[in-house]
Coordinates of C-alpha atoms and ligand atoms in Angstrom, one line a residue:
X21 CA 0.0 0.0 0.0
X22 CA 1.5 3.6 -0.7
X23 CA 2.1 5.9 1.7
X24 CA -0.7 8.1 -0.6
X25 CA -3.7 6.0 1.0
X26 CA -5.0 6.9 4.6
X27 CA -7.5 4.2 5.8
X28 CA -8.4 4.9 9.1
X29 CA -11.3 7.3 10.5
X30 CA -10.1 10.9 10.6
X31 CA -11.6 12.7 13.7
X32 CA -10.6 15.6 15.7
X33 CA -7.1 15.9 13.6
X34 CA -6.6 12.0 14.4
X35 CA -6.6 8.8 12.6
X36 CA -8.6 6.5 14.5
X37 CA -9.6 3.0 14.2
X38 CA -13.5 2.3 13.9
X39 CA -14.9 1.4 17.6
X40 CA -16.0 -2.3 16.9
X41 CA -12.7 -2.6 14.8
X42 CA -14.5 -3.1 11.5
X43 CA -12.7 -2.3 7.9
X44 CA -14.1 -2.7 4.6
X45 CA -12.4 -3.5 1.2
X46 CA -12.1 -0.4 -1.5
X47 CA -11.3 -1.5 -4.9
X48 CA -9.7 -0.3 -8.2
X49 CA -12.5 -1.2 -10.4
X50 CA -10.3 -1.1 -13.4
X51 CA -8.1 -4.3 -11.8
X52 CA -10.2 -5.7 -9.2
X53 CA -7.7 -5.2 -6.7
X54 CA -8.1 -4.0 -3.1
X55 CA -6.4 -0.7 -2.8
X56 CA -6.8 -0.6 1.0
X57 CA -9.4 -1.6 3.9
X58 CA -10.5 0.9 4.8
X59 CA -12.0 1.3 8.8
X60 CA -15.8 1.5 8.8
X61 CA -17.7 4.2 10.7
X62 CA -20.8 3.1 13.0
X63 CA -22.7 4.7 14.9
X64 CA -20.4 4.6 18.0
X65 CA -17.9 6.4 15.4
X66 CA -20.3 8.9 14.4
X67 CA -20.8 10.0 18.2
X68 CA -18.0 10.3 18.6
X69 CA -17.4 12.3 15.1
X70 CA -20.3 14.4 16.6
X71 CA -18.5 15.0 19.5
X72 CA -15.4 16.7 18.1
X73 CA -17.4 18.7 15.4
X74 CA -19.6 20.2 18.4
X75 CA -16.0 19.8 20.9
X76 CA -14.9 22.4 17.5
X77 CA -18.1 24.6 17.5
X78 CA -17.5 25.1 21.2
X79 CA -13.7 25.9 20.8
X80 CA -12.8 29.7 20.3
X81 CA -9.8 28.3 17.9
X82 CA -12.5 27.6 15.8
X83 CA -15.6 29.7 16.7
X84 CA -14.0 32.7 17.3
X85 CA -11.5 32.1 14.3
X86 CA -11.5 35.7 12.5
X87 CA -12.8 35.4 8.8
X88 CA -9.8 36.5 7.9
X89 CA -8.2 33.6 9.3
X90 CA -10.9 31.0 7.6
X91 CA -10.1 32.9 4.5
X92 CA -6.7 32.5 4.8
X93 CA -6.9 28.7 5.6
X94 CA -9.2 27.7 2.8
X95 CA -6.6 29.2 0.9
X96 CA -3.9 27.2 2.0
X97 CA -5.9 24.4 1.5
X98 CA -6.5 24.8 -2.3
X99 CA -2.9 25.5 -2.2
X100 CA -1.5 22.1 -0.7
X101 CA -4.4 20.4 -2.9
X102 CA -2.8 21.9 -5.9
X103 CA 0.6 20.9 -4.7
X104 CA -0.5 17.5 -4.5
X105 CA -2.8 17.1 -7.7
X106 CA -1.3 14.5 -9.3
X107 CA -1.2 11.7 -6.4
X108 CA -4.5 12.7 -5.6
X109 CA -5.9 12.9 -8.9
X110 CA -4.2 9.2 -9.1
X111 CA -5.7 8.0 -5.7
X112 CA -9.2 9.1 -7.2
X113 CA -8.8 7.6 -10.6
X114 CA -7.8 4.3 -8.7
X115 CA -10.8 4.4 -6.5
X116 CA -13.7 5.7 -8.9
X117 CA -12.1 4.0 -12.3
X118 CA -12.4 7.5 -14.2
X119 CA -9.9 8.4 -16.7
X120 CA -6.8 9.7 -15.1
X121 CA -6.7 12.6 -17.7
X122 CA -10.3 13.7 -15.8
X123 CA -9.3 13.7 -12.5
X124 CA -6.1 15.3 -13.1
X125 CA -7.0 18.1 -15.6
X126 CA -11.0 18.6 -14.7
X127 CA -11.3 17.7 -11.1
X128 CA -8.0 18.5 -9.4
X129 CA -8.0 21.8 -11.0
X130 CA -11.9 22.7 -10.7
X131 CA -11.8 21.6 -6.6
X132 CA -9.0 24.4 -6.0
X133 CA -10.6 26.4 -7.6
X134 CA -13.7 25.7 -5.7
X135 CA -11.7 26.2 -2.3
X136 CA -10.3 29.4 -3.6
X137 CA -13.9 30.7 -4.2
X138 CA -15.0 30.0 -1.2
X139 CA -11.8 31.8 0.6
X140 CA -13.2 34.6 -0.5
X141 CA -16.3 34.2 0.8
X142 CA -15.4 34.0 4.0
X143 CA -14.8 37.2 5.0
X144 CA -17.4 38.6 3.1
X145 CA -20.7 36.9 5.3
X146 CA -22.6 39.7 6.7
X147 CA -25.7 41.2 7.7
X148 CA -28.0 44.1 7.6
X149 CA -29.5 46.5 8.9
X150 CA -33.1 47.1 8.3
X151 CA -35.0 49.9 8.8
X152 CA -38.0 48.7 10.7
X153 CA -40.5 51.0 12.5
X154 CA -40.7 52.5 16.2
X155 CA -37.8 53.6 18.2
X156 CA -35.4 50.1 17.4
X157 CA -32.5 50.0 15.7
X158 CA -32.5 46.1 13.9
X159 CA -29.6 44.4 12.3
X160 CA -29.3 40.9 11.2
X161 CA -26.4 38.7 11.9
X162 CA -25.6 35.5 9.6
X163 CA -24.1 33.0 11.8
X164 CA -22.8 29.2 11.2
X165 CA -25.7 26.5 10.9
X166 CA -24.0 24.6 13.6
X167 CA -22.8 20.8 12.7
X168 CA -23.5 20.1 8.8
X169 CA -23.1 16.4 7.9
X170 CA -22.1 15.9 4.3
X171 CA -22.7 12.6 2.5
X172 CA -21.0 12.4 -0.8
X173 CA -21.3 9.8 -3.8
X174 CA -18.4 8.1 -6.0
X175 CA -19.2 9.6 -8.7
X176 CA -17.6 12.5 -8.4
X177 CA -15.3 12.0 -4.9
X178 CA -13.7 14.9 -3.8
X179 CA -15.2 17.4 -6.4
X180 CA -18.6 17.0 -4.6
X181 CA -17.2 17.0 -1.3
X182 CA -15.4 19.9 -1.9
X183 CA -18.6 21.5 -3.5
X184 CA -20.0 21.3 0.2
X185 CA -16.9 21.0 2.7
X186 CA -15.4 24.6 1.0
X187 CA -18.7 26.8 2.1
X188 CA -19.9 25.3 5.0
X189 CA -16.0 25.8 6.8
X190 CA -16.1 29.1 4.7
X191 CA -19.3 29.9 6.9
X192 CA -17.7 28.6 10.4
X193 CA -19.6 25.5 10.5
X194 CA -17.7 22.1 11.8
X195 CA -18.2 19.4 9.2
X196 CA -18.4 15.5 9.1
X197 CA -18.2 14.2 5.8
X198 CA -19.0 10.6 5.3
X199 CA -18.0 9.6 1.8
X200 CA -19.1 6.7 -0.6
X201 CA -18.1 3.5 0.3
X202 CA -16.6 2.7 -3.3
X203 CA -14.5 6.1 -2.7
X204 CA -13.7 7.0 0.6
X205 CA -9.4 7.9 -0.2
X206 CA -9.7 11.1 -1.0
X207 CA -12.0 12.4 1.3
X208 CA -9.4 10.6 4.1
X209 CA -6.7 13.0 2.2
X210 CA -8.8 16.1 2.2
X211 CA -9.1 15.4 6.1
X212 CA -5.5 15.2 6.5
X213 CA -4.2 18.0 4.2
X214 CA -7.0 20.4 6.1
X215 CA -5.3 19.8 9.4
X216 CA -1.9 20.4 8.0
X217 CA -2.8 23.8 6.8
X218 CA -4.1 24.7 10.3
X219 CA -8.0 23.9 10.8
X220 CA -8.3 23.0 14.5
X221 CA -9.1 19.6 15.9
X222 CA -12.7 19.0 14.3
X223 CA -13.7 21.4 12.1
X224 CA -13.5 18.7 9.6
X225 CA -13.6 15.1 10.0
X226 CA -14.1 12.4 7.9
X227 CA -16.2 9.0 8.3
X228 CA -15.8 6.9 5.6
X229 CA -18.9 3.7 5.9
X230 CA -22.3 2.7 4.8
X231 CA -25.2 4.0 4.1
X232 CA -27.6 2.5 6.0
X233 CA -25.2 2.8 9.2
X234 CA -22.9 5.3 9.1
X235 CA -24.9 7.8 6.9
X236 CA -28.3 6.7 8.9
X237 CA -26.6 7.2 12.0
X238 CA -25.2 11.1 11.2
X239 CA -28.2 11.7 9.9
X240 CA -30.4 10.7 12.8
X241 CA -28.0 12.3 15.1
X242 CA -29.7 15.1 17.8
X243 CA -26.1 16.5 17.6
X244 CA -26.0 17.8 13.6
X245 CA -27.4 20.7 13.0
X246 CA -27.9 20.0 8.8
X247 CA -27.7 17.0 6.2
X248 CA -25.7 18.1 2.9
X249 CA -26.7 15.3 0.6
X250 CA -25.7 14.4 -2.9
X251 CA -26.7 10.8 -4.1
X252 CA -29.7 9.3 -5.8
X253 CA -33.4 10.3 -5.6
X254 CA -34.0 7.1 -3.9
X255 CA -32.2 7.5 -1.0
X256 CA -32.5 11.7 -0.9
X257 CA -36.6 10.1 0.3
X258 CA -34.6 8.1 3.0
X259 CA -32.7 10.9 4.4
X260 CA -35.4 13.3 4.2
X261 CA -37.4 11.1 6.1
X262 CA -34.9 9.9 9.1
X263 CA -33.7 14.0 9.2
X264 CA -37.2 15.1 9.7
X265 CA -36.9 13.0 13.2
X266 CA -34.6 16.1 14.5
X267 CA -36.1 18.9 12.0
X268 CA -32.3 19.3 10.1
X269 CA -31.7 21.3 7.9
X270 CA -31.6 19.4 4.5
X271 CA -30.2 20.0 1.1
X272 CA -30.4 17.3 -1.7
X273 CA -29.0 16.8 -5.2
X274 CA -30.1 14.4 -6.3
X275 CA -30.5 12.0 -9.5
X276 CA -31.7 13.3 -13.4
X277 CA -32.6 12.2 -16.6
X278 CA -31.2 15.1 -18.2
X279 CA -32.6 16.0 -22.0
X280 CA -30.2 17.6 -24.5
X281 CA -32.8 19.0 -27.2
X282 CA -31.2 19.0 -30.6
X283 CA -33.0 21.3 -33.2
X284 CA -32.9 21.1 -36.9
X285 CA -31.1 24.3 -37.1
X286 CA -28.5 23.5 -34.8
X287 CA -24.7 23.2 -36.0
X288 CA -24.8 19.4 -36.2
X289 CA -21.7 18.6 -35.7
X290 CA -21.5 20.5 -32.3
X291 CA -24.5 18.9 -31.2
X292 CA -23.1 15.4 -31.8
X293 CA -20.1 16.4 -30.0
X294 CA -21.9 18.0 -26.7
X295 CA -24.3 15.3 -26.5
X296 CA -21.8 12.9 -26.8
X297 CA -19.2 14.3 -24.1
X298 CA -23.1 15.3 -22.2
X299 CA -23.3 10.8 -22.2
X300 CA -19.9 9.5 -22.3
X301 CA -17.7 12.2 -19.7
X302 CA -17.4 10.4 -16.4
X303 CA -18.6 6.9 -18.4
X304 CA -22.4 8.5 -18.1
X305 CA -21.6 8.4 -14.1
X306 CA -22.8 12.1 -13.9
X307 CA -25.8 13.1 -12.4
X308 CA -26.5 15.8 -14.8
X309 CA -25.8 13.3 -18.1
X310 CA -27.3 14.5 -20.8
X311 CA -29.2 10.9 -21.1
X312 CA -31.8 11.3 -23.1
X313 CA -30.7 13.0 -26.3
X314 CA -34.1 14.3 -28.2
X315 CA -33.8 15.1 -31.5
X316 CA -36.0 17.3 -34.4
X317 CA -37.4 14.7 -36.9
X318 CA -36.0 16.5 -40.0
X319 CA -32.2 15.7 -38.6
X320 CA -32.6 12.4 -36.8
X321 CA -31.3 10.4 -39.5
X322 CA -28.3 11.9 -39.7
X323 CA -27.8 12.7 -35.7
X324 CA -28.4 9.0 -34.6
X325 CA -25.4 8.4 -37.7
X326 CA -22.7 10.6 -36.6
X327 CA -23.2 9.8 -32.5
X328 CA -23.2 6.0 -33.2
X329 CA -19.8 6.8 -35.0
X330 CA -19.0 8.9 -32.2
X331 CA -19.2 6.9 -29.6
X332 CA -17.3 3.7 -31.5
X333 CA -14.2 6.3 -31.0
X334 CA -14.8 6.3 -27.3
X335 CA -12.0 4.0 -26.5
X336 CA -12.3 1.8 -23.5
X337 CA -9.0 1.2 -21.3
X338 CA -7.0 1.6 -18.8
X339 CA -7.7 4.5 -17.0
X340 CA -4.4 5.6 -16.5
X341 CA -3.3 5.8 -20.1
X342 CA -4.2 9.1 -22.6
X343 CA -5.6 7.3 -24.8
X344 CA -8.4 6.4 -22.8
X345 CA -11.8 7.9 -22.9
X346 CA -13.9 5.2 -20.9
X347 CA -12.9 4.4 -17.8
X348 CA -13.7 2.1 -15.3
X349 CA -17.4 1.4 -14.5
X350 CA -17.1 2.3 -10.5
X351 CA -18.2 -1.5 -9.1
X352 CA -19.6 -4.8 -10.6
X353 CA -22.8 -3.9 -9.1
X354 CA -23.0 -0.8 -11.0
X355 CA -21.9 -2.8 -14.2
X356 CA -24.7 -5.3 -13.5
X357 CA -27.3 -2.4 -13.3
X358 CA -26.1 -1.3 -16.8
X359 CA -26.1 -4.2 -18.3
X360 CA -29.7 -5.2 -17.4
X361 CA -30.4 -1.5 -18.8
X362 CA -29.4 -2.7 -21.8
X363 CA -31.4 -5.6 -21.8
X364 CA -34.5 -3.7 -21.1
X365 CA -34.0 -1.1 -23.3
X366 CA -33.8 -4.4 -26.2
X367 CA -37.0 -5.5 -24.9
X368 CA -38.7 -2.7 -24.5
X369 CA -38.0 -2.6 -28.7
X370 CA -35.6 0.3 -28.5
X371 CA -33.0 0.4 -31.2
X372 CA -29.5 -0.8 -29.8
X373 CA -27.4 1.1 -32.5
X374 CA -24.1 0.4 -31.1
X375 CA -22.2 -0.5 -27.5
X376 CA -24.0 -2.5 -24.8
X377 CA -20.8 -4.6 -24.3
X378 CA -19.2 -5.8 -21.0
X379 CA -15.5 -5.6 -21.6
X380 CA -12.1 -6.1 -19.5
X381 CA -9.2 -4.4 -20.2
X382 CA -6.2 -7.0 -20.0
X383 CA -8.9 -9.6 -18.9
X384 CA -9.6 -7.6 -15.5
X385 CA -11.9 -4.8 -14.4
X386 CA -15.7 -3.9 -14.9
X387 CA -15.9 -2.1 -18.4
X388 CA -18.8 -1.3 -20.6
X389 CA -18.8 0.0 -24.5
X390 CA -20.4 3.4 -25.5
X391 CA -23.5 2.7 -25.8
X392 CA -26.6 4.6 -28.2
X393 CA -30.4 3.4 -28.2
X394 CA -32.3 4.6 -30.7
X395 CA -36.1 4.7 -31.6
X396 CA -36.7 5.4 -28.0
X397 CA -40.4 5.6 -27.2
X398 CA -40.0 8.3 -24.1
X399 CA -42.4 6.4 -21.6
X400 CA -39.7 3.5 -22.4
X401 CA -37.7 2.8 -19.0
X402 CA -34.3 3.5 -20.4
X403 CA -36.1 7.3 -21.2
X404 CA -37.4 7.2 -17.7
X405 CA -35.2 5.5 -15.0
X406 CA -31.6 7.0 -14.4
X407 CA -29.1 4.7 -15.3
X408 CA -25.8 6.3 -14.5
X409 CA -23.9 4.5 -17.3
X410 CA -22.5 5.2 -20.8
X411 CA -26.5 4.6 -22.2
X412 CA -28.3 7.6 -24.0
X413 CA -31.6 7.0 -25.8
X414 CA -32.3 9.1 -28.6
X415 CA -35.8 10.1 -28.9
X416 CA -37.3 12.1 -32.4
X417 CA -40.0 15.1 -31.8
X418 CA -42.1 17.3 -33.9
X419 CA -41.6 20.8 -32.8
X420 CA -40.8 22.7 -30.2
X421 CA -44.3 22.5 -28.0
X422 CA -43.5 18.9 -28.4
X423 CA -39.3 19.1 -27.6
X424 CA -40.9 21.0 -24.2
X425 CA -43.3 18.4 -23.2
X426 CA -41.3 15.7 -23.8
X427 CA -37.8 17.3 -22.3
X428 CA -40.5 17.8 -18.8
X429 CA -42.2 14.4 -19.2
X430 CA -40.1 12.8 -16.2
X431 CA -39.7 12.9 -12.5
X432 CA -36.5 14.5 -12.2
X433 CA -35.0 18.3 -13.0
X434 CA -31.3 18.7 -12.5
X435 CA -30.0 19.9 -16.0
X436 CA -30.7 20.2 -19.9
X437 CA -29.6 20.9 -23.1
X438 CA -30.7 23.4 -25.9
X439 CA -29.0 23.0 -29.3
X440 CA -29.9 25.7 -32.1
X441 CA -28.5 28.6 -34.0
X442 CA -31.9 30.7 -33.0
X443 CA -31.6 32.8 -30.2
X444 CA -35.1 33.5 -29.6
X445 CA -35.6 30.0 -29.5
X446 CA -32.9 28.9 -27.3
X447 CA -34.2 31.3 -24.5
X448 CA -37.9 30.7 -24.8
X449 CA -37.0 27.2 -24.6
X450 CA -34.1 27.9 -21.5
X451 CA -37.5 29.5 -19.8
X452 CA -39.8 26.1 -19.9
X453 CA -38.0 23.7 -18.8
X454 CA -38.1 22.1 -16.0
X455 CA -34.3 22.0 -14.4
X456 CA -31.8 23.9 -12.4
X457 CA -29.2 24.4 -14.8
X458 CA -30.0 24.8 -19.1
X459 CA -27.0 24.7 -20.9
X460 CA -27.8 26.2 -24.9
X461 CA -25.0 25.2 -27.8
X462 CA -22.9 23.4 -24.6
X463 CA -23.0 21.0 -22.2
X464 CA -21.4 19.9 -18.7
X465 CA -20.2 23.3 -18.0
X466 CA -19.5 24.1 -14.0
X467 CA -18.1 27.0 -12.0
X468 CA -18.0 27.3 -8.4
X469 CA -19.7 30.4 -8.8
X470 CA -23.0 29.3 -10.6
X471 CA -25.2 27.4 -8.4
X472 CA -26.4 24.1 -9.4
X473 CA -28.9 21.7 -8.2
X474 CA -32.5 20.4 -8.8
X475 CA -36.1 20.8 -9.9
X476 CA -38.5 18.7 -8.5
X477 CA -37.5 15.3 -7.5
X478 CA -33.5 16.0 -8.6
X479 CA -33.7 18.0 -5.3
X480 CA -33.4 20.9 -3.7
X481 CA -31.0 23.4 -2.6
X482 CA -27.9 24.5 -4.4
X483 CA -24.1 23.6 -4.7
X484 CA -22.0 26.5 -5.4
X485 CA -22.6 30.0 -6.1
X486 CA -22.3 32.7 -3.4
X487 CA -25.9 32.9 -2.5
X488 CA -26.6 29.5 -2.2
X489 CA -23.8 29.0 0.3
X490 CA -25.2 31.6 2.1
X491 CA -28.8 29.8 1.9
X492 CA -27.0 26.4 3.1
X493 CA -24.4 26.6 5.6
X494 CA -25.6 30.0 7.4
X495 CA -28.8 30.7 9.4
X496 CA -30.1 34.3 10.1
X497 CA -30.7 35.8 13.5
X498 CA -32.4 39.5 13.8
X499 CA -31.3 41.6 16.5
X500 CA -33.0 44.4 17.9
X501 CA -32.1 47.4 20.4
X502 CA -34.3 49.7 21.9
X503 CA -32.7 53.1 21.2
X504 CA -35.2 54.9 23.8
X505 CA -34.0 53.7 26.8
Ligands
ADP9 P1 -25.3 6.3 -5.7 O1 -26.5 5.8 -6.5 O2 -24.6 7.4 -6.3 O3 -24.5 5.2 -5.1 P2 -26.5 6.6 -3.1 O4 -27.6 7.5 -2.9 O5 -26.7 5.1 -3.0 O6 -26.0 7.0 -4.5 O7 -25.3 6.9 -2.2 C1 -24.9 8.3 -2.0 C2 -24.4 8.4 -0.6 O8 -25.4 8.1 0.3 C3 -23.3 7.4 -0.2 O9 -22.3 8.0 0.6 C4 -24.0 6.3 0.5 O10 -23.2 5.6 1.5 C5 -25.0 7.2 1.3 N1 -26.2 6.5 1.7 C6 -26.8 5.4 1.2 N2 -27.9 5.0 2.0 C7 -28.0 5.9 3.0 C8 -28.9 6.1 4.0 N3 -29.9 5.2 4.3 N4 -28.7 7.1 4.9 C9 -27.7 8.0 4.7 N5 -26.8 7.9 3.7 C10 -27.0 6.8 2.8

C-alpha cells in the first residue's frame, strides 16, 4: 500500500480506528484489486465524530476564528491540494475508475478552484441592517448553521465533497463528511491536508462507511445541525425522512434524466459532440448526463449516424493511459445495473445502435462499450429511469411544444440541453424547462460560482454560487435594540 492512502477514520485531527474494529475492502474497479481496507464508521464512530465537530463549534480556535483567518486557511488548503494534484488525482482515478486525464486536468483543478472561491467568501458573510419601524435599531447577523453532515457519492469524490466541505468551513460551520463506500481515499486526504494547513481539531472530520449505518446514524444524530446530501433520488426520500426526526436542515442533489434537445437548425456537428461528451464524460456516471438526447425529426437520420460513429471512438481502457476515454465502470454492481439497462431497453424494442458490451481491459476490471439506443419511445424505461452508465436513448420530436413536453415528461429536473443557432428559440425554450441548470449550444459546464442543483424530485437546494452558500451553511438571526431607553 503507498504511503498516498490513509485508511483509518479521521476525527478531531486523528486517525482512528473504527470502535468495533470493522474495515471494509475499496477496490480499483479497473483491476479488481483491493487498494486498501478501509476502517468502517458506526454509529459509535459517528458519536464520537459528533463529538469533536460540536468539541470544535464550542472551541474559540475555531468559533472565534476571525474570517480572515478562515479565509486564509481555505486558501492554504486549495494550495496544498494543488501541490498535490497528481497523487491525488491518481488515488481518485484508482478508486472511482475514471480516466486519469479527468481527475487530473478537470477535477484536481476545478476543486481548487472551488476552495479558492469559497476563501473569499469568507470574510465577506454579513448582515443588515433594516429599517423597521418604532424607536429600534434592527440588524441581522448571519451565523454558522451549527454541525452540517455531508454525504457524498463516488461519482464525483472529492469534487462533490469539496462542492459542500469549502462553504460550510467558509461559513464557520464544523463538518463531518461521510464519503461513498466505493470512494472513501480522497475524502481521508482532504481530512489530512485540512489539518496540515491549520483547521483545529474537528472542524473537519471524515467517516468513511455505509449508508444505511454510518450515513443513517449522522443523519439521525440530535447532535448535527444540517444534512448536505448528494446521491440518488431514492435515497435523498430516506434521508429526508430519518432527518425530519430532528427537524435538520436538509439539502439534496439528487439523480436526473437530463434532456439535451437538438434542433434542426443547430450546427450538427457541435450537437453530436456535446451530447456525446453530455453521455460518455465520467462513463455517463454524472448526475447531470445528458441521457436522453431528443432530436427534431428532419435531422434524426443523420444525428443518430454521426453519434453511433462517435461513440465507436470512445476507447475503452485503462484508466491511467491518454488514450483512454472510458474508464472504469465504478463497481460490478454498478456494471450489473447497466447491463440489465441494456437488456430492457432491447426489450422494450428500443434500437441498440451500437455498444451494450461488457468488456475487461487486459482480462480484468468492470468495463462497458459506448452505448446509443435509438427509436426510444419516451415512456420506455431507459427514457425514464436514471441509469448512470455510458446509455443515452435518442428520442425524435415534432416541434418545439413537443421538444418541451417531452424534455419535462419525467420525475427528475437537475440539467438540460438546448441546441440551435436561433436565439429566440434557445431562450424561450431555457424559460420552460423544468431543471436547475440549461446549458444552450454546450454542455457539462461548472463553475463554483453558478449554483447548481434540482427541480422537483432531482432535489433541492444548491451547490456553489455565493448565494446558495449563504442559503445552506448560514442561518439568520435579527437583532434588535431599543434606542429609547
Ligand atoms: P449512488 O446511487 O450514487 O451510489 P446513493 O444514494 O446510493 O448514490 O449513495 C450516496 C451516498 O449516500 C453514499 O455516501 C451512501 O453511502 C449514502 N447512503 C446510502 N444509503 C444511505 C442512508 N440510508 N442514509 C444515509 N446515507 C446513505
Amino acid at each position: 500500500m503507498s504511503d498516498a492512502v490513509r485508511n483509518r477514520l479521521w476525527i478531531a485531527n486523528e486517525w482512528v480506528d473504527a470502535r468495533a474494529g470493522e474495515t471494509f475492502p475499496t477496490t480499483n474497479p479497473a483491476t479488481g484489486e483491493v487498494i486498501a481496507h478501509v476502517a468502517e464508521a458506526r454509529a459509535e464512530d459517528v458519536d464520537a465524530a459528533v463529538e469533536a465537530a460540536r468539541g470544535a463549534m464550542a472551541d474559540p480556535a475555531w468559533r472565534r476564528m476571525g474570517p480572515h483567518e478562515r479565509s486564509r486557511l481555505l486558501w492554504k488548503l486549495a494550495d496544498a491540494l494543488e501541490a498535490d494534484a497528481d497523487a491525488i488525482a491518481a488515488l481518485e482515478t484508482a478508486d472511482n475508475g475514471k480516466p486519469y486525464f479527468e481527475s487530473r486536468k478537470v477535477d484536481l483543478p476545478s476543486i481548487v478552484e472551488n476552495f479558492r472561491y469559497f476563501a473569499g467568501m469568507a470574510d465577506k458573510v454579513q448582515g443588515a441592517t433594516i429599517p423597521v419601524s418604532g424607536p429600534f435599531f434592527n440588524y441581522t447577523l448571519r451565523e454558522p448553521v451549527g454541525v452540517v453532515g455531508i454525504i457524498t457519492p463516488w461519482n464525483f469524490p472529492l469534487s462533490l465533497a469539496a462542492w459542500k466541505v469549502a462553504p460550510a468551513l467558509a461559513c464557520g460551520n464544523a463538518v463531518i463528511l461521510k464519503p461513498a463506500e466505493q470512494t472513501p481515499l480522497t475524502a481521508l486526504r482532504l481530512g489530512e491536508l485540512a489539518a496540515e494547513v491549520g483547521f483545529p481539531p474537528g472542524a473537519l472530520n471524515v467517516v468513511p462507511g455505509f449508508g444505511p449505518t454510518a450515513g443513517s446514524a449522522l443523519v439521525r444524530h440530535p447532535g448535527v445541525d444540517a444534512i448536505a446530501f448528494t446521491g440518488s433520488t431514492e435515497v435523498g426520500r430516506i434521508v429526508m425522512r430519518e432527518a425530519a426526526e430532528t427537524l435538520k436542515k436538509v439539502s439534496l442533489e439528487l439523480g436526473g434524466k437530463s434532456p439535451n434537445i437538438v434542433f434542426a437548425d443547430a450546427s450538427l456537428k457541435d450537437a453530436v459532440r456535446g451530447a456525446s461528451t453530455g453521455i460518455f464524460y465520467g462513463m455517463g456516471e454524472v448526475c447531470a448526463a445528458g441521457s436522453r438526447v431528443l432530436v427534431e425529426r428532419a435531422v434524426y437520420g443523420d444525428f443518430v449516424a454521426q453519434l453511433a460513429a462517435r461513440a465507436e471512438k470512445m476507447t475503452v481502457g485503462d484508466p491511467m493511459e491518454s488514450t483512454t476515454r472510458l474508464g472504469a465502470i465504478v463497481s460490478e454492481e454498478q456494471l450489473d445495473r447497466v447491463m440489465s439497462y441494456v437488456e430492457v431497453g432491447k426489450r422494450e424494442g428500443a434500437r441498440l445502435v451500437t455498444g451494450g458490451e461488457r468488456t475487461t481491459v487486459n482480462g480484468k476490471g468492470n468495463f462497458v462499450t459506448a452505448t446509443v439506443f435509438a427509436e426510444v419511445e419516451p415512456t420506455m424505461k431507459i427514457a425514464q429511469e436514471e441509469i448512470f452508465g455510458p446509455v443515452v436513448a435518442v428520442i425524435p420530436f415534432e416541434d418545439l411544444d413537443d421538444a418541451v413536453a417531452k424534455a419535462n415528461e419525467t420525475i427528475y429536473g437537475l440539467a438540460a440541453g438546448i441546441w440551435t443557432r436561433d436565439v429566440g428559440k434557445a431562450h424561450r425554450v431555457a424559460s420552460e424547462i423544468q431543471a436547475g441548470t440549461v446549458w444552450i449550444n454546450t454542455y457539462n459546464q461548472y463553475d463554483s460560482g453558478s449554483p447548481f442543483g434540482g427541480y422537483k424530485q432531482s432535489g433541492f437546494g444548491r451547490d456553489l454560487g455565493w448565494e446558495a452558500a449563504l442559503e445552506k451553511y448560514t442561518q439568520v438571526k435579527s437583532v434588535w435594540v431599543a434606542l429609547d431607553r
